[in-house]
Amino acid sequence: MLKRHFVVGLFTLIMLLSVQNIFASTISVQIEQVDKLHNDVTETTLLIEESILEYLFSKGMIVSTCPIVVDSSTSQTGFAMALNDARSGYSDFLIYISVYFNPQKSEFSEKINIQNIDLAQWRIIRINDNKQTASGKLEPKKLQSTENPVSEITNFGIQIAASLNSSLK
């Protein structure tokens, strides 16, 4: 009888621990493109967003996104809207990422080029109490010859996402 209670108790404990790991974090991602030359979203920003979303999703997170904010003068408004969207979408966290561009570094700023980016900076906000749980920044590696600019931008987005993932654990 005691052995049976032990087995039932052990089984119940294992089930409770496994159920706890089934629930994934719900993340809302907002990208801000800080670029004085462009009034529309660039391909570079879209590639960064896509690689971040794919990476986080592949790590088991439920990820949603808000429209990319382009005008840096409205970044506070963009942040407030993203926070409201995250709340109304029942997200656990809001990740707000600002990608700073310096088009003077490149001859063709409208083309996909890692050299157009100075810095990506982010903060992670826990929605239930509006507390910033983490922040960070990353500068892309600047290569002299850009044989595959799409791959470089994608890898930069993956590096950002990996840092975000480690901060969310």
PDB file of N, CA, C and O in Angstrom, residues 33-40 42 44-45 70 72 99-119 140 142:
ATOM      1  N   GLN A  33      13.085  51.814 -36.337  1.00  0.00           N
ATOM      2  CA  GLN A  33      14.138  52.120 -37.311  1.00  0.00           C
ATOM      3  C   GLN A  33      14.505  53.590 -37.149  1.00  0.00           C
ATOM      4  O   GLN A  33      13.717  54.472 -37.463  1.00  0.00           O
ATOM      5  N   VAL A  34      15.702  53.844 -36.640  1.00  0.00           N
ATOM      6  CA  VAL A  34      16.174  55.210 -36.443  1.00  0.00           C
ATOM      7  C   VAL A  34      17.087  55.539 -37.628  1.00  0.00           C
ATOM      8  O   VAL A  34      18.244  55.149 -37.664  1.00  0.00           O
ATOM      9  N   ASP A  35      16.507  56.237 -38.603  1.00  0.00           N
ATOM     10  CA  ASP A  35      17.181  56.493 -39.872  1.00  0.00           C
ATOM     11  C   ASP A  35      16.675  57.820 -40.417  1.00  0.00           C
ATOM     12  O   ASP A  35      15.510  57.938 -40.786  1.00  0.00           O
ATOM     13  N   LYS A  36      17.545  58.811 -40.463  1.00  0.00           N
ATOM     14  CA  LYS A  36      17.125  60.157 -40.875  1.00  0.00           C
ATOM     15  C   LYS A  36      16.854  60.284 -42.367  1.00  0.00           C
ATOM     16  O   LYS A  36      16.205  61.214 -42.792  1.00  0.00           O
ATOM     17  N   LEU A  37      17.333  59.341 -43.172  1.00  0.00           N
ATOM     18  CA  LEU A  37      17.148  59.448 -44.611  1.00  0.00           C
ATOM     19  C   LEU A  37      15.898  58.763 -45.144  1.00  0.00           C
ATOM     20  O   LEU A  37      15.477  59.047 -46.252  1.00  0.00           O
ATOM     21  N   HIS A  38      15.334  57.855 -44.363  1.00  0.00           N
ATOM     22  CA  HIS A  38      14.209  57.076 -44.879  1.00  0.00           C
ATOM     23  C   HIS A  38      12.939  57.334 -44.087  1.00  0.00           C
ATOM     24  O   HIS A  38      12.959  57.339 -42.855  1.00  0.00           O
ATOM     25  N   ASN A  39      11.851  57.505 -44.798  1.00  0.00           N
ATOM     26  CA  ASN A  39      10.548  57.656 -44.167  1.00  0.00           C
ATOM     27  C   ASN A  39       9.734  56.372 -44.244  1.00  0.00           C
ATOM     28  O   ASN A  39       8.611  56.326 -43.770  1.00  0.00           O
ATOM     29  N   ASP A  40      10.297  55.369 -44.879  1.00  0.00           N
ATOM     30  CA  ASP A  40       9.634  54.080 -44.976  1.00  0.00           C
ATOM     31  C   ASP A  40      10.573  52.998 -44.444  1.00  0.00           C
ATOM     32  O   ASP A  40      11.762  53.219 -44.252  1.00  0.00           O
ATOM     33  N   THR A  42      13.006  50.026 -44.336  1.00  0.00           N
ATOM     34  CA  THR A  42      13.990  49.520 -45.287  1.00  0.00           C
ATOM     35  C   THR A  42      14.005  47.993 -45.281  1.00  0.00           C
ATOM     36  O   THR A  42      13.559  47.346 -44.332  1.00  0.00           O
ATOM     37  N   THR A  44      16.587  46.223 -44.980  1.00  0.00           N
ATOM     38  CA  THR A  44      17.505  45.819 -43.919  1.00  0.00           C
ATOM     39  C   THR A  44      16.754  45.614 -42.610  1.00  0.00           C
ATOM     40  O   THR A  44      16.930  44.606 -41.925  1.00  0.00           O
ATOM     41  N   THR A  45      15.883  46.558 -42.262  1.00  0.00           N
ATOM     42  CA  THR A  45      15.109  46.449 -41.029  1.00  0.00           C
ATOM     43  C   THR A  45      14.165  45.254 -41.077  1.00  0.00           C
ATOM     44  O   THR A  45      14.008  44.526 -40.092  1.00  0.00           O
ATOM     45  N   VAL A  70       9.134  54.019 -37.765  1.00  0.00           N
ATOM     46  CA  VAL A  70      10.200  54.565 -38.601  1.00  0.00           C
ATOM     47  C   VAL A  70      10.690  55.907 -38.099  1.00  0.00           C
ATOM     48  O   VAL A  70      11.884  56.153 -38.031  1.00  0.00           O
ATOM     49  N   SER A  72      11.899  58.437 -35.641  1.00  0.00           N
ATOM     50  CA  SER A  72      12.420  58.408 -34.275  1.00  0.00           C
ATOM     51  C   SER A  72      11.789  59.478 -33.397  1.00  0.00           C
ATOM     52  O   SER A  72      11.825  59.379 -32.178  1.00  0.00           O
ATOM     53  N   VAL A  99      17.008  50.126 -33.992  1.00  0.00           N
ATOM     54  CA  VAL A  99      18.118  49.883 -34.915  1.00  0.00           C
ATOM     55  C   VAL A  99      18.546  51.244 -35.455  1.00  0.00           C
ATOM     56  O   VAL A  99      17.776  51.925 -36.128  1.00  0.00           O
ATOM     57  N   TYR A 100      19.771  51.635 -35.133  1.00  0.00           N
ATOM     58  CA  TYR A 100      20.295  52.952 -35.517  1.00  0.00           C
ATOM     59  C   TYR A 100      21.101  52.827 -36.806  1.00  0.00           C
ATOM     60  O   TYR A 100      22.050  52.065 -36.878  1.00  0.00           O
ATOM     61  N   PHE A 101      20.715  53.625 -37.790  1.00  0.00           N
ATOM     62  CA  PHE A 101      21.372  53.625 -39.088  1.00  0.00           C
ATOM     63  C   PHE A 101      22.245  54.869 -39.231  1.00  0.00           C
ATOM     64  O   PHE A 101      21.909  55.938 -38.741  1.00  0.00           O
ATOM     65  N   ASN A 102      23.354  54.705 -39.959  1.00  0.00           N
ATOM     66  CA  ASN A 102      24.208  55.822 -40.334  1.00  0.00           C
ATOM     67  C   ASN A 102      24.454  55.728 -41.833  1.00  0.00           C
ATOM     68  O   ASN A 102      25.438  55.136 -42.275  1.00  0.00           O
ATOM     69  N   PRO A 103      23.552  56.302 -42.640  1.00  0.00           N
ATOM     70  CA  PRO A 103      23.665  56.165 -44.091  1.00  0.00           C
ATOM     71  C   PRO A 103      24.908  56.832 -44.680  1.00  0.00           C
ATOM     72  O   PRO A 103      25.277  56.540 -45.802  1.00  0.00           O
ATOM     73  N   GLN A 104      25.557  57.711 -43.931  1.00  0.00           N
ATOM     74  CA  GLN A 104      26.764  58.364 -44.440  1.00  0.00           C
ATOM     75  C   GLN A 104      27.911  57.379 -44.604  1.00  0.00           C
ATOM     76  O   GLN A 104      28.877  57.662 -45.289  1.00  0.00           O
ATOM     77  N   LYS A 105      27.802  56.228 -43.985  1.00  0.00           N
ATOM     78  CA  LYS A 105      28.861  55.227 -44.098  1.00  0.00           C
ATOM     79  C   LYS A 105      28.778  54.428 -45.383  1.00  0.00           C
ATOM     80  O   LYS A 105      29.648  53.637 -45.679  1.00  0.00           O
ATOM     81  N   SER A 106      27.713  54.588 -46.101  1.00  0.00           N
ATOM     82  CA  SER A 106      27.526  53.784 -47.299  1.00  0.00           C
ATOM     83  C   SER A 106      27.162  54.672 -48.477  1.00  0.00           C
ATOM     84  O   SER A 106      26.432  55.640 -48.347  1.00  0.00           O
ATOM     85  N   GLU A 107      27.658  54.306 -49.627  1.00  0.00           N
ATOM     86  CA  GLU A 107      27.368  55.033 -50.853  1.00  0.00           C
ATOM     87  C   GLU A 107      25.901  54.879 -51.260  1.00  0.00           C
ATOM     88  O   GLU A 107      25.274  55.805 -51.737  1.00  0.00           O
ATOM     89  N   PHE A 108      25.343  53.704 -51.041  1.00  0.00           N
ATOM     90  CA  PHE A 108      23.967  53.402 -51.445  1.00  0.00           C
ATOM     91  C   PHE A 108      23.178  52.990 -50.205  1.00  0.00           C
ATOM     92  O   PHE A 108      23.004  51.816 -49.929  1.00  0.00           O
ATOM     93  N   SER A 109      22.661  53.963 -49.473  1.00  0.00           N
ATOM     94  CA  SER A 109      22.015  53.690 -48.196  1.00  0.00           C
ATOM     95  C   SER A 109      20.706  52.925 -48.323  1.00  0.00           C
ATOM     96  O   SER A 109      20.269  52.292 -47.381  1.00  0.00           O
ATOM     97  N   GLU A 110      20.075  52.968 -49.500  1.00  0.00           N
ATOM     98  CA  GLU A 110      18.803  52.254 -49.658  1.00  0.00           C
ATOM     99  C   GLU A 110      19.006  50.759 -49.906  1.00  0.00           C
ATOM    100  O   GLU A 110      18.088  49.976 -49.822  1.00  0.00           O
ATOM    101  N   LYS A 111      20.231  50.350 -50.198  1.00  0.00           N
ATOM    102  CA  LYS A 111      20.509  48.930 -50.442  1.00  0.00           C
ATOM    103  C   LYS A 111      20.783  48.211 -49.129  1.00  0.00           C
ATOM    104  O   LYS A 111      21.158  48.814 -48.139  1.00  0.00           O
ATOM    105  N   ILE A 112      20.614  46.905 -49.176  1.00  0.00           N
ATOM    106  CA  ILE A 112      20.894  46.085 -47.999  1.00  0.00           C
ATOM    107  C   ILE A 112      22.406  46.067 -47.781  1.00  0.00           C
ATOM    108  O   ILE A 112      23.156  45.639 -48.641  1.00  0.00           O
ATOM    109  N   ASN A 113      22.814  46.564 -46.615  1.00  0.00           N
ATOM    110  CA  ASN A 113      24.240  46.670 -46.335  1.00  0.00           C
ATOM    111  C   ASN A 113      24.435  46.766 -44.828  1.00  0.00           C
ATOM    112  O   ASN A 113      23.903  47.671 -44.192  1.00  0.00           O
ATOM    113  N   ILE A 114      25.207  45.877 -44.269  1.00  0.00           N
ATOM    114  CA  ILE A 114      25.477  45.865 -42.830  1.00  0.00           C
ATOM    115  C   ILE A 114      26.192  47.136 -42.379  1.00  0.00           C
ATOM    116  O   ILE A 114      26.061  47.565 -41.246  1.00  0.00           O
ATOM    117  N   GLN A 115      26.917  47.771 -43.305  1.00  0.00           N
ATOM    118  CA  GLN A 115      27.664  48.973 -42.947  1.00  0.00           C
ATOM    119  C   GLN A 115      26.764  50.178 -42.714  1.00  0.00           C
ATOM    120  O   GLN A 115      27.214  51.190 -42.185  1.00  0.00           O
ATOM    121  N   ASN A 116      25.487  50.090 -43.090  1.00  0.00           N
ATOM    122  CA  ASN A 116      24.548  51.178 -42.810  1.00  0.00           C
ATOM    123  C   ASN A 116      24.131  51.210 -41.349  1.00  0.00           C
ATOM    124  O   ASN A 116      23.588  52.209 -40.889  1.00  0.00           O
ATOM    125  N   ILE A 117      24.366  50.140 -40.620  1.00  0.00           N
ATOM    126  CA  ILE A 117      23.895  50.032 -39.238  1.00  0.00           C
ATOM    127  C   ILE A 117      25.020  50.381 -38.278  1.00  0.00           C
ATOM    128  O   ILE A 117      26.116  49.823 -38.358  1.00  0.00           O
ATOM    129  N   ASP A 118      24.732  51.302 -37.367  1.00  0.00           N
ATOM    130  CA  ASP A 118      25.676  51.630 -36.302  1.00  0.00           C
ATOM    131  C   ASP A 118      25.505  50.717 -35.094  1.00  0.00           C
ATOM    132  O   ASP A 118      26.467  50.250 -34.507  1.00  0.00           O
ATOM    133  N   LEU A 119      24.229  50.470 -34.735  1.00  0.00           N
ATOM    134  CA  LEU A 119      23.971  49.842 -33.445  1.00  0.00           C
ATOM    135  C   LEU A 119      22.531  49.350 -33.377  1.00  0.00           C
ATOM    136  O   LEU A 119      21.634  49.971 -33.945  1.00  0.00           O
ATOM    137  N   PRO A 140      27.089  45.682 -35.220  1.00  0.00           N
ATOM    138  CA  PRO A 140      27.375  44.625 -36.201  1.00  0.00           C
ATOM    139  C   PRO A 140      28.856  44.598 -36.552  1.00  0.00           C
ATOM    140  O   PRO A 140      29.541  45.619 -36.478  1.00  0.00           O
ATOM    141  N   LYS A 142      31.651  44.812 -38.997  1.00  0.00           N
ATOM    142  CA  LYS A 142      31.776  45.479 -40.293  1.00  0.00           C
ATOM    143  C   LYS A 142      32.797  44.720 -41.142  1.00  0.00           C
ATOM    144  O   LYS A 142      33.934  44.560 -40.743  1.00  0.00           O
TER     145      LYS A 142
END
